[in-house]
XYZ file of C-alpha atoms in Angstrom:
747
model
C -53.706 12.903 18.128
C -54.214 12.544 21.865
C -52.585 9.354 23.162
C -54.951 6.717 24.496
C -55.024 6.243 28.304
C -53.027 2.985 28.180
C -50.254 4.590 26.118
C -50.085 7.497 28.542
C -49.918 5.124 31.495
C -47.175 3.050 29.889
C -45.149 6.163 29.067
C -45.411 7.322 32.676
C -44.092 3.933 33.777
C -41.317 3.611 31.187
C -42.848 0.480 29.635
C -43.283 -0.347 25.955
C -46.368 -1.871 24.347
C -44.425 -5.111 23.807
C -43.425 -5.236 27.460
C -47.008 -4.585 28.485
C -48.144 -7.513 26.341
C -45.629 -9.741 28.161
C -47.177 -8.638 31.447
C -50.646 -9.514 30.177
C -49.422 -12.919 28.982
C -47.769 -13.660 32.345
C -50.668 -12.588 34.528
C -53.442 -13.700 32.192
C -55.273 -10.481 32.993
C -54.903 -6.711 33.207
C -52.439 -5.687 35.943
C -53.553 -3.641 38.899
C -51.968 -0.214 39.226
C -49.716 -1.567 41.980
C -48.626 -4.451 39.745
C -47.931 -2.037 36.899
C -45.748 0.052 39.216
C -43.894 -3.063 40.368
C -43.196 -4.151 36.794
C -42.186 -0.606 35.916
C -39.352 -0.447 38.441
C -38.243 -4.076 38.204
C -38.103 -3.940 34.399
C -36.433 -0.535 34.367
C -32.930 -0.378 32.938
C -31.634 0.495 36.391
C -32.910 -2.717 37.987
C -33.117 -5.250 35.152
C -29.973 -4.429 33.131
C -32.089 -5.325 30.122
C -29.759 -3.668 27.600
C -26.473 -4.567 29.248
C -26.776 -8.049 30.722
C -25.910 -9.837 27.484
C -22.596 -7.986 27.429
C -21.840 -8.148 31.162
C -21.938 -11.943 31.029
C -18.684 -11.869 29.061
C -16.673 -10.353 31.943
C -14.353 -12.561 34.057
C -15.950 -12.962 37.486
C -14.191 -15.904 39.124
C -10.788 -16.517 40.635
C -9.071 -18.268 43.535
C -9.767 -15.377 45.909
C -13.365 -14.680 44.851
C -15.824 -15.566 47.601
C -18.800 -13.775 46.091
C -19.167 -12.596 42.517
C -21.930 -10.623 40.781
C -25.524 -11.220 41.812
C -25.416 -10.238 45.476
C -25.439 -6.876 47.229
C -21.626 -6.678 46.886
C -18.629 -8.753 45.859
C -16.150 -10.345 48.241
C -12.560 -11.586 47.999
C -10.377 -13.562 50.390
C -7.634 -11.472 52.035
C -6.241 -14.126 54.376
C -6.562 -14.744 58.122
C -10.143 -15.891 57.561
C -11.179 -12.401 56.433
C -12.869 -11.053 53.326
C -12.820 -7.668 51.650
C -16.380 -6.799 50.618
C -16.747 -3.968 48.116
C -18.839 -2.412 45.376
C -19.295 0.800 43.394
C -22.635 2.310 42.412
C -23.945 5.452 40.742
C -26.307 8.179 41.894
C -26.039 10.365 38.821
C -29.534 11.592 38.031
C -30.518 12.354 41.651
C -27.273 14.282 42.147
C -28.114 16.680 39.335
C -31.688 17.250 40.471
C -30.783 17.667 44.156
C -26.955 17.643 44.519
C -26.675 17.403 48.298
C -29.287 14.712 48.904
C -28.521 12.888 45.658
C -24.878 12.445 46.620
C -25.591 11.838 50.301
C -28.065 9.055 49.616
C -25.646 7.551 47.095
C -23.177 7.210 49.952
C -25.852 5.786 52.244
C -26.969 3.245 49.656
C -23.522 1.840 48.942
C -22.752 1.595 52.665
C -25.902 -0.501 53.144
C -24.864 -2.798 50.300
C -21.684 -3.549 52.241
C -23.028 -4.121 55.755
C -25.915 -6.136 54.304
C -23.232 -8.717 53.478
C -22.204 -8.869 57.135
C -19.186 -6.611 56.633
C -18.289 -3.534 58.652
C -17.644 -0.652 56.231
C -14.208 0.908 56.740
C -13.575 3.132 53.699
C -15.267 5.160 50.974
C -14.003 6.424 47.620
C -15.796 8.451 44.989
C -15.440 9.001 41.257
C -16.999 12.309 40.202
C -17.522 14.044 36.839
C -18.699 17.601 36.283
C -18.841 20.187 33.509
C -16.614 23.246 33.340
C -16.182 25.139 36.605
C -16.595 28.333 34.597
C -20.332 27.546 34.651
C -22.307 28.739 37.698
C -24.613 25.693 37.498
C -21.621 23.362 37.590
C -20.084 25.129 40.577
C -23.338 24.820 42.514
C -23.722 21.156 41.592
C -20.089 20.407 42.426
C -20.286 22.159 45.805
C -23.569 20.436 46.654
C -22.335 16.967 45.723
C -19.135 17.354 47.748
C -21.097 18.660 50.719
C -23.525 15.733 50.469
C -20.727 13.160 50.384
C -19.054 14.838 53.342
C -22.252 15.295 55.300
C -23.238 11.635 55.103
C -19.835 9.955 55.319
C -18.553 12.169 58.136
C -21.733 11.773 60.169
C -21.848 7.997 59.956
C -18.142 7.758 60.767
C -16.707 6.082 57.672
C -13.625 7.752 56.159
C -13.474 8.928 52.562
C -9.878 8.021 51.739
C -9.554 8.994 48.081
C -11.102 9.039 44.649
C -10.938 10.956 41.402
C -12.607 14.029 39.911
C -12.644 15.028 36.253
C -14.207 17.878 34.345
C -15.621 18.012 30.815
C -18.417 20.001 29.210
C -20.355 16.822 28.414
C -21.168 16.418 32.120
C -22.639 19.926 32.559
C -26.265 18.800 32.653
C -25.590 15.245 33.795
C -22.852 14.912 36.425
C -21.607 11.476 37.399
C -21.506 10.575 41.079
C -20.084 7.082 41.579
C -19.465 5.922 45.142
C -17.306 2.972 46.230
C -17.388 1.350 49.669
C -15.148 -1.299 51.230
C -15.882 -3.394 54.287
C -14.308 -6.278 56.191
C -16.112 -9.485 57.168
C -15.288 -12.960 58.372
C -15.006 -15.027 55.204
C -17.214 -17.770 56.641
C -19.853 -15.341 57.896
C -20.824 -13.528 54.698
C -24.579 -12.999 54.574
C -26.575 -13.556 51.386
C -29.818 -11.930 50.266
C -32.153 -14.893 49.823
C -35.534 -15.800 51.245
C -36.261 -19.423 52.048
C -38.059 -21.610 54.529
C -41.848 -21.571 54.396
C -43.301 -19.722 57.364
C -40.149 -17.779 58.170
C -40.988 -14.196 59.054
C -40.333 -11.241 56.760
C -39.290 -8.179 58.752
C -39.159 -4.530 57.799
C -36.421 -2.763 59.800
C -35.121 0.791 59.958
C -36.656 4.145 59.099
C -40.285 4.787 58.240
C -41.458 4.881 54.634
C -42.342 8.175 52.986
C -43.122 9.404 49.505
C -39.537 10.361 48.686
C -37.825 8.391 45.949
C -40.985 7.025 44.318
C -40.046 5.966 40.775
C -36.391 6.749 41.438
C -35.302 3.657 39.501
C -37.513 4.630 36.579
C -36.152 8.175 36.609
C -32.614 6.758 36.505
C -33.613 4.893 33.338
C -34.545 7.976 31.322
C -32.788 10.937 29.763
C -32.862 14.416 31.244
C -34.690 17.318 29.618
C -35.791 20.825 30.559
C -38.400 19.382 32.938
C -35.931 17.349 34.987
C -36.093 19.779 37.908
C -39.703 18.686 38.394
C -38.421 15.248 39.428
C -37.227 16.387 42.868
C -39.785 14.124 44.628
C -37.946 11.155 43.073
C -34.793 12.066 45.031
C -34.522 10.420 48.435
C -33.659 12.193 51.674
C -30.962 10.603 53.826
C -30.365 10.470 57.580
C -26.825 9.249 58.356
C -27.486 9.058 62.082
C -30.382 6.679 61.455
C -28.131 4.655 59.154
C -25.470 4.389 61.873
C -28.041 2.854 64.203
C -29.227 0.537 61.431
C -25.670 -0.557 60.669
C -24.943 -1.464 64.286
C -28.281 -3.189 64.791
C -27.920 -5.275 61.643
C -24.359 -6.338 62.449
C -25.483 -7.338 65.941
C -28.376 -9.394 64.573
C -26.017 -11.096 62.139
C -24.026 -12.481 65.072
C -27.079 -14.305 66.490
C -27.776 -16.889 63.759
C -31.370 -15.665 63.531
C -31.208 -14.544 59.901
C -32.030 -16.433 56.735
C -31.335 -13.442 54.488
C -31.231 -9.672 54.383
C -31.326 -7.039 51.658
C -31.134 -3.279 51.451
C -34.207 -1.446 50.206
C -32.279 0.496 47.573
C -33.454 1.124 44.023
C -37.142 0.121 43.804
C -37.298 -0.116 47.603
C -39.554 -2.752 49.113
C -40.381 -4.073 45.631
C -36.860 -5.085 44.640
C -35.831 -6.375 48.065
C -38.849 -8.661 48.464
C -38.831 -9.843 44.841
C -35.098 -10.476 44.523
C -34.819 -12.259 47.875
C -37.670 -14.540 46.919
C -36.252 -15.246 43.460
C -32.759 -16.033 44.790
C -34.166 -18.453 47.338
C -36.664 -20.070 44.983
C -39.443 -19.031 47.344
C -42.428 -16.745 47.489
C -42.880 -13.701 49.693
C -46.199 -12.493 51.051
C -46.416 -9.084 52.717
C -49.101 -6.691 53.919
C -48.005 -3.127 53.223
C -50.490 -1.755 55.737
C -48.058 -3.026 58.396
C -45.127 -1.024 56.977
C -44.186 1.888 59.277
C -45.124 5.096 57.437
C -44.192 8.693 58.092
C -46.929 10.111 55.852
C -50.657 9.569 55.984
C -52.797 8.090 53.269
C -50.024 6.266 51.417
C -51.307 3.818 48.807
C -49.890 0.306 48.284
C -48.378 1.623 45.028
C -46.513 4.363 46.904
C -45.350 2.081 49.705
C -44.007 -0.544 47.310
C -42.179 1.969 45.109
C -40.878 4.368 47.749
C -37.087 4.594 47.940
C -36.941 6.131 51.393
C -33.531 5.602 52.892
C -32.135 3.589 55.805
C -34.447 0.579 55.436
C -33.755 -3.155 55.175
C -35.791 -6.299 54.604
C -34.963 -9.373 56.685
C -36.059 -12.974 56.665
C -35.922 -14.288 60.233
C -35.938 -17.908 61.311
C -39.245 -19.070 62.685
C -39.283 -18.884 66.475
C -36.394 -16.374 66.655
C -38.447 -13.248 66.030
C -38.314 -11.964 69.606
C -34.497 -11.902 69.597
C -34.439 -9.723 66.513
C -37.108 -7.391 67.846
C -35.205 -6.921 71.127
C -32.010 -5.944 69.309
C -33.735 -3.368 67.136
C -35.650 -2.007 70.100
C -32.310 -1.528 71.891
C -31.129 0.574 68.958
C -34.435 2.487 68.928
C -35.369 1.249 65.459
C -38.497 -0.206 63.915
C -38.531 -3.983 63.419
C -41.969 -4.963 62.183
C -43.144 -8.305 60.892
C -44.903 -7.522 57.605
C -45.234 -11.007 56.115
C -43.738 -14.442 55.639
C -41.979 -16.710 53.192
C -44.199 -18.973 51.093
C -43.594 -21.913 48.773
C -45.412 -20.693 45.662
C -42.636 -18.515 44.208
C -44.885 -15.463 44.016
C -44.721 -11.919 45.323
C -48.074 -11.376 46.988
C -48.826 -7.882 48.236
C -51.783 -7.242 50.494
C -53.244 -4.072 51.940
C -55.280 -4.628 55.104
C -55.631 -8.251 54.022
C -56.844 -7.578 50.470
C -54.524 -8.721 47.668
C -53.404 -5.775 45.531
C -50.602 -7.505 43.617
C -49.672 -11.109 42.874
C -46.814 -11.763 40.470
C -44.397 -14.668 39.925
C -41.015 -13.543 41.300
C -39.095 -14.869 38.327
C -41.270 -12.810 35.985
C -39.830 -9.711 37.651
C -36.215 -10.912 37.834
C -35.001 -13.817 35.684
C -37.682 -13.327 33.017
C -37.333 -9.550 32.757
C -36.782 -8.328 29.178
C -33.331 -8.868 27.689
C -32.424 -6.858 24.633
C -29.623 -7.263 22.134
C -29.741 -3.672 21.019
C -28.684 -2.592 17.512
C -25.121 -1.289 17.381
C -23.259 0.900 14.937
C -19.886 2.605 15.067
C -20.457 6.313 15.833
C -20.172 8.636 12.843
C -17.825 10.958 14.729
C -15.190 8.334 15.438
C -13.081 8.135 12.293
C -12.712 11.888 12.093
C -12.091 12.283 15.836
C -9.283 9.726 15.700
C -7.374 11.836 13.183
C -4.802 14.164 14.749
C -2.362 16.272 12.771
C -0.034 18.051 15.170
C 1.287 20.254 12.366
C -2.193 21.683 11.886
C -2.122 23.008 15.465
C 0.595 25.505 14.604
C 3.596 26.270 16.767
C 3.079 24.993 20.328
C 3.223 27.337 23.305
C 6.495 27.363 25.258
C 6.807 24.366 27.594
C 6.835 26.481 30.806
C 3.530 28.107 29.802
C 1.965 24.719 29.084
C 3.288 23.389 32.392
C 1.659 26.223 34.338
C -1.634 25.886 32.481
C -1.820 22.139 33.087
C -1.043 22.454 36.796
C -4.004 24.834 37.116
C -6.365 22.645 35.069
C -9.145 21.446 37.434
C -8.708 17.838 36.293
C -4.983 17.911 37.137
C -5.015 20.368 40.063
C -5.085 19.333 43.693
C -8.493 18.231 44.954
C -7.695 19.544 48.426
C -10.753 21.841 48.272
C -12.788 18.631 48.122
C -11.104 16.207 50.472
C -10.472 18.697 53.260
C -14.274 18.554 53.701
C -14.082 14.800 54.307
C -13.149 13.102 57.548
C -10.514 10.697 56.253
C -9.023 9.663 59.618
C -12.096 8.442 61.495
C -11.739 4.791 62.659
C -7.914 5.252 62.577
C -7.343 2.803 59.717
C -6.179 5.303 57.084
C -2.513 4.862 56.176
C -2.275 6.974 53.010
C -4.041 10.321 53.047
C -6.259 11.528 50.167
C -4.196 13.055 47.388
C -1.141 10.964 48.191
C -1.948 8.118 45.793
C -4.288 5.163 46.082
C -6.248 5.056 49.318
C -4.726 2.625 51.816
C -6.477 1.315 54.932
C -5.189 -0.986 57.630
C -6.892 -4.334 58.242
C -7.000 -4.274 62.020
C -5.907 -7.405 63.810
C -3.517 -8.321 60.979
C -0.281 -7.023 59.469
C -2.071 -6.350 56.197
C -3.555 -3.328 54.467
C -5.794 -2.810 51.451
C -5.098 -0.342 48.649
C -8.059 1.114 46.733
C -8.362 3.118 43.546
C -11.097 4.266 41.157
C -10.114 5.400 37.669
C -11.223 6.136 34.121
C -10.039 8.523 31.430
C -13.305 9.028 29.542
C -11.634 10.911 26.694
C -9.711 7.760 25.826
C -12.964 5.766 25.857
C -14.652 8.345 23.634
C -11.833 8.028 21.082
C -11.638 4.219 21.254
C -14.033 2.430 23.645
C -12.155 -0.884 23.529
C -8.714 0.613 24.143
C -10.035 3.261 26.531
C -11.689 0.700 28.794
C -8.490 -1.351 28.840
C -6.570 1.750 29.867
C -9.074 2.376 32.682
C -8.525 -1.136 34.055
C -4.765 -0.779 33.753
C -4.649 2.616 35.460
C -6.815 1.582 38.401
C -4.758 -1.571 38.958
C -1.487 0.340 38.417
C -2.412 2.920 41.057
C -3.060 0.122 43.533
C 0.277 -1.471 42.605
C 2.021 1.900 43.085
C 0.876 1.761 46.719
C 2.368 -1.727 47.015
C -0.927 -3.585 46.660
C -1.332 -6.759 44.637
C -4.601 -6.204 42.695
C -7.012 -8.981 43.692
C -10.488 -7.839 42.684
C -12.419 -5.166 40.830
C -15.846 -3.598 40.591
C -17.165 -1.391 37.802
C -19.624 1.443 37.289
C -20.468 1.800 33.609
C -21.815 5.279 32.807
C -23.136 5.722 29.261
C -25.858 7.481 27.299
C -29.107 6.158 25.835
C -28.704 2.449 24.922
C -31.501 2.745 22.365
C -29.130 4.802 20.234
C -27.049 2.257 18.279
C -23.850 4.307 18.535
C -24.126 4.436 22.349
C -24.752 0.704 22.502
C -21.678 0.161 20.321
C -19.589 2.243 22.728
C -20.904 0.210 25.647
C -20.319 -3.190 24.043
C -16.791 -2.304 22.919
C -15.928 -0.905 26.343
C -17.131 -4.063 28.104
C -15.170 -6.160 25.615
C -12.011 -4.146 26.285
C -12.543 -4.262 30.029
C -12.905 -8.021 29.944
C -9.741 -8.472 27.887
C -7.717 -6.281 30.261
C -9.085 -7.979 33.377
C -8.219 -11.401 32.004
C -4.694 -10.285 31.070
C -4.140 -8.806 34.535
C -5.854 -11.713 36.329
C -8.361 -9.318 37.863
C -11.904 -10.667 38.414
C -14.922 -8.345 38.384
C -16.951 -9.162 41.503
C -19.912 -6.901 40.781
C -20.841 -3.369 39.941
C -23.433 -1.121 38.411
C -24.625 0.049 35.012
C -25.896 3.615 34.646
C -27.415 4.358 31.254
C -29.427 7.249 29.844
C -26.836 9.766 31.030
C -27.982 12.340 28.507
C -29.480 15.800 28.560
C -31.591 16.976 25.621
C -30.139 14.193 23.479
C -26.483 14.941 24.249
C -24.660 12.103 26.021
C -21.845 12.288 28.540
C -18.476 10.939 27.492
C -18.600 7.134 27.853
C -17.230 6.617 31.355
C -16.634 3.014 32.521
C -15.143 3.555 35.984
C -13.053 0.769 37.510
C -12.630 0.302 41.240
C -9.730 -1.992 42.167
C -8.750 -3.487 45.537
C -5.187 -4.600 46.209
C -3.639 -6.513 49.103
C -0.540 -5.234 50.898
C 0.965 -7.994 53.029
C 2.922 -5.613 55.274
C 0.992 -2.424 56.043
C 4.232 -0.683 57.057
C 5.432 -0.965 53.443
C 2.581 1.066 51.907
C 3.964 3.531 49.342
C 2.888 7.135 48.676
C 3.243 9.408 45.647
C 5.502 12.050 47.246
C 9.294 11.982 47.288
C 10.623 11.010 50.705
C 14.097 12.538 51.098
C 16.657 14.767 49.364
C 19.301 12.787 47.524
C 16.959 9.947 46.574
C 17.357 8.732 43.003
C 14.379 9.100 40.663
C 13.678 6.489 38.002
C 11.151 6.242 35.211
C 9.694 2.753 34.791
C 8.332 2.265 31.282
C 8.830 4.265 28.117
C 7.195 7.276 26.493
C 6.223 7.900 22.869
C 4.677 10.774 20.949
C 1.174 10.085 22.259
C -0.894 13.229 22.661
C -4.230 11.776 21.519
C -6.974 12.445 24.078
C -4.460 14.161 26.355
C -5.001 16.885 28.906
C -2.544 18.943 26.860
C -4.766 18.842 23.779
C -7.881 19.678 25.789
C -6.398 22.530 27.812
C -4.183 24.137 25.182
C -6.219 23.521 22.030
C -9.740 22.680 23.221
C -9.599 19.353 21.392
C -10.503 15.741 22.127
C -8.871 14.034 19.148
C -6.425 11.338 18.134
C -5.993 7.830 19.392
C -5.463 6.812 23.018
C -2.009 5.660 24.110
C -1.017 2.142 23.095
C -1.314 -0.373 25.931
C 0.761 -3.561 26.029
C -0.974 -5.685 28.657
C 1.982 -8.051 29.024
C 4.241 -5.112 29.860
C 1.574 -3.639 32.113
C 1.324 -6.863 34.107
C 5.124 -7.008 34.422
C 5.230 -3.386 35.642
C 2.609 -4.050 38.301
C 4.437 -7.136 39.556
C 7.635 -5.087 39.754
C 5.935 -2.339 41.759
C 4.499 -4.818 44.259
C 7.835 -6.589 44.678
C 9.760 -3.317 44.986
C 7.404 -2.035 47.659
C 7.367 -5.314 49.602
C 11.170 -5.323 49.798
C 11.297 -1.719 50.988
C 13.216 -0.759 47.876
C 10.672 1.688 46.429
C 10.286 4.773 48.632
C 7.696 6.571 46.490
C 5.736 5.737 43.347
C 3.409 7.781 41.178
C 1.602 6.779 37.990
C 2.050 8.957 34.877
C -1.451 9.974 33.859
C -3.126 13.303 32.984
C -0.489 15.888 32.150
C 2.226 13.360 31.408
C 5.692 13.006 32.908
C 6.262 16.692 33.691
C 3.104 16.941 35.788
C 3.840 13.587 37.454
C 7.307 14.741 38.529
C 5.864 17.977 39.886
C 3.203 16.119 41.868
C 5.908 13.956 43.406
C 7.499 17.171 44.729
C 4.320 18.736 46.096
C 3.525 18.441 49.817
C 7.189 17.666 50.556
C 9.195 20.821 49.955
C 11.654 18.769 47.919
C 12.358 19.863 44.378
C 13.881 17.855 41.549
C 16.293 18.084 38.676
C 15.541 15.465 36.038
C 16.434 14.602 32.474
C 13.220 13.805 30.625
C 13.804 11.136 27.951
C 13.324 12.499 24.443
C 10.753 10.929 22.107
C 10.685 10.624 18.331
C 7.989 12.441 16.409
C 6.822 15.711 14.952
C 9.777 18.110 15.213
C 8.006 21.083 16.768
C 6.085 18.881 19.233
C 8.922 16.631 20.439
C 9.405 18.497 23.696
C 5.655 18.753 24.252
C 5.203 15.013 23.681
C 8.117 14.120 25.962
C 6.856 16.352 28.773
C 3.082 16.096 28.472
C 2.329 12.963 26.453
C 0.303 10.353 28.338
C 1.887 7.078 27.278
C 0.635 4.121 29.305
C 2.439 1.822 31.739
C 4.781 4.447 33.149
C 5.547 5.121 36.804
C 7.966 7.512 38.511
C 9.640 5.880 41.523
C 12.272 7.051 43.964
C 14.799 4.886 45.802
C 17.640 5.515 48.227
C 20.810 6.536 46.361
C 22.669 3.396 47.425
C 19.916 1.142 46.054
C 19.476 2.550 42.546
C 21.484 -0.280 40.962
C 19.362 -2.798 42.847
C 16.199 -1.208 41.449
C 17.560 -1.273 37.907
C 18.533 -4.928 38.267
C 15.092 -5.823 39.645
C 13.441 -4.039 36.721
C 15.711 -5.818 34.228
C 14.697 -9.211 35.633
C 11.054 -8.157 35.327
C 11.653 -7.046 31.709
C 10.507 -3.529 32.560
C 12.437 -0.579 31.055
C 13.957 1.509 33.875
C 15.862 4.775 33.455
C 17.519 6.923 36.108
C 16.305 10.428 35.290
C 17.198 12.569 38.296
C 17.586 13.231 41.994
C 15.362 14.695 44.665
C 16.460 18.006 46.157
C 16.554 21.760 45.898
C 13.662 24.193 45.735
C 12.946 24.147 42.018
C 11.476 21.858 39.390
C 14.181 21.716 36.728
C 13.611 19.494 33.708
C 15.921 19.021 30.740
C 15.626 17.262 27.388
C 18.866 16.351 25.610
C 20.726 18.598 28.037
C 18.482 21.636 27.391
C 16.505 23.156 30.246
C 12.872 23.165 29.132
C 11.216 23.839 32.512
C 12.827 25.658 35.436
C 10.195 26.739 37.946
C 10.303 27.584 41.650
C 8.670 24.684 43.486
C 6.667 27.055 45.685
C 5.139 28.841 42.665
C 4.234 25.605 40.882
C 2.711 24.109 44.010
C 0.689 27.232 44.752
C -0.738 27.204 41.231
C -1.628 23.485 41.546
C -2.955 23.506 45.100
C -5.207 26.573 44.869
C -6.640 26.232 41.355
C -10.042 24.859 42.391
C -10.269 27.137 45.426
C -9.956 30.156 43.143
C -13.142 29.276 41.250
C -15.077 29.392 44.509
C -13.331 32.394 46.057
C -14.067 34.410 42.933
C -17.697 33.360 42.671
C -18.590 32.949 46.366
C -20.273 29.604 45.796
C -21.561 27.501 48.675
C -23.526 24.289 48.796
């Protein structure tokens, strides 16, 4: 049967019959097409969090340093000296598959605007990226385009990309994940909020002109992909970083004048979300005439203007009588600043077009009263079987040296130099730790302090146990910050999952949020905001559940920032923490056997907290000279990475582990047990490090010394790996390059 016109219209707008009835009940009439479009984007999953909000409310969001938690453009924490670190992570997944360069570039532009909208100057970017296998031509093109887009936007606007993470798995082939994190610095008492208030105050549109790009972008981000996804290119925005640089400077200058009541980025849902959310937060109404909006295309309808997601645009509420000051500043920066309406007292969004009302909706109907669903949940059918792992069934393992070489060349483990050499990571001269050398570290100018930043998630662990996997993601992100010497003080999350209407996906999501909350509480790490990205599926096949954590840590003395690489021959190498036979979900299993099976490593949050405190104290005292977290590839890969970029080899005794006889060496070398860090100290301070660890109740074992030109690892006195450092480093550092040299791929 042919669907009736209303059903077709609702399907095009991503609305259900029940949701449409709620609209009718609220308005007391049929909505206009512009009103239907407004409801469509504001009630989309991307904007309303209608499937996730009930779970997100359980996360810890407060703490003594928290100045701004969830609900604003970005979170903020106190870093001393009257300053605040303002930060957030967001996704641009669907656009980056449809149009990799622009999708990634505009993801960078959007997160930067979220930061300077708060009155903070952005000083650093990170990204967390997921792609399919690089053996696939489509993946190589997407990967190259995304990296080029990140570089093109970040480099042009002059904000350094100082680190991040990249992982590869077949589940991301048709749905890559592009999560972008931005950090800025603001005066703690000058943080700007996004609220409209004060009847008669002017509503200003500032920045670039509006076009037809990005229309229904938020709705597209709230649906699965299929074989027609390429037709959605018009829903991908086009960015202009040079325009954004002007907008950034103009906005920060206006913020110094005390002319603003509120300001918000026109991000997802564009003018619709910014006007509606500002009004709702301030308990006010907003009346605008879209005919006044600067437009770069002719004949645009009110529907198109309200839903456009054109980039580099902001909405401001300006104090009555101060309009001329704002206009002069934007004119100086050669930008549009146009009064398009005013604040009202009726709590409604009223949209006019040449004076005629085309939409009139209560603000709270679009925000606070948006649908909230407690979706059905069920444990996935795959889980019990996937958690079973019999090592004996794998047969005799390959020799350890062969495994070592294979893991070093695995794209997930290998150096990401091919990526970060495209980024300008030194612009603004704040960068203290270069990409690839551990957590990103940036100086806080005007103080002795620095901030350490990390984004992390092992999605295989989450797939095998969402609760435990999410806890491990929190722990790893915080641990990487602690390895740099930073005391973790705040976090942001980007939760990437499949279709929430599938009960097994909703179960994964709920369990992951529960685990994340438990870990954050145990580590005293508040979540200050973030993003939920659902419907990451292609033709019904979901990506691995990927809850990415971004953590910010405070280093009191910037000169004491710690890097991953060994610092000098003769230094003593210690292992903090203990290993077990834990190969579940490991890079070893994936690379050598093509499996994602078993259970994730056991995490003891009390021990994890003690380890992080030890790392911060050891760095602050100057005792720890290098520190590197044991993650993908286990202890053997970690030790090798500590040697790379230095020319210093190592001879180390890897602690044996109990377990399956034929896999004992494999587990000791390549198992991924949690809460382990390799540190190096000066030879005359090894006893001091051991004593400090003992007081912290953290296991510490001297395992070797830095020096020589080989990587030589023993277990129980037997040499199990003995490789020339130069050969191992070449394999690791050129692995990703080789995919592109062989296939001649460009963005």
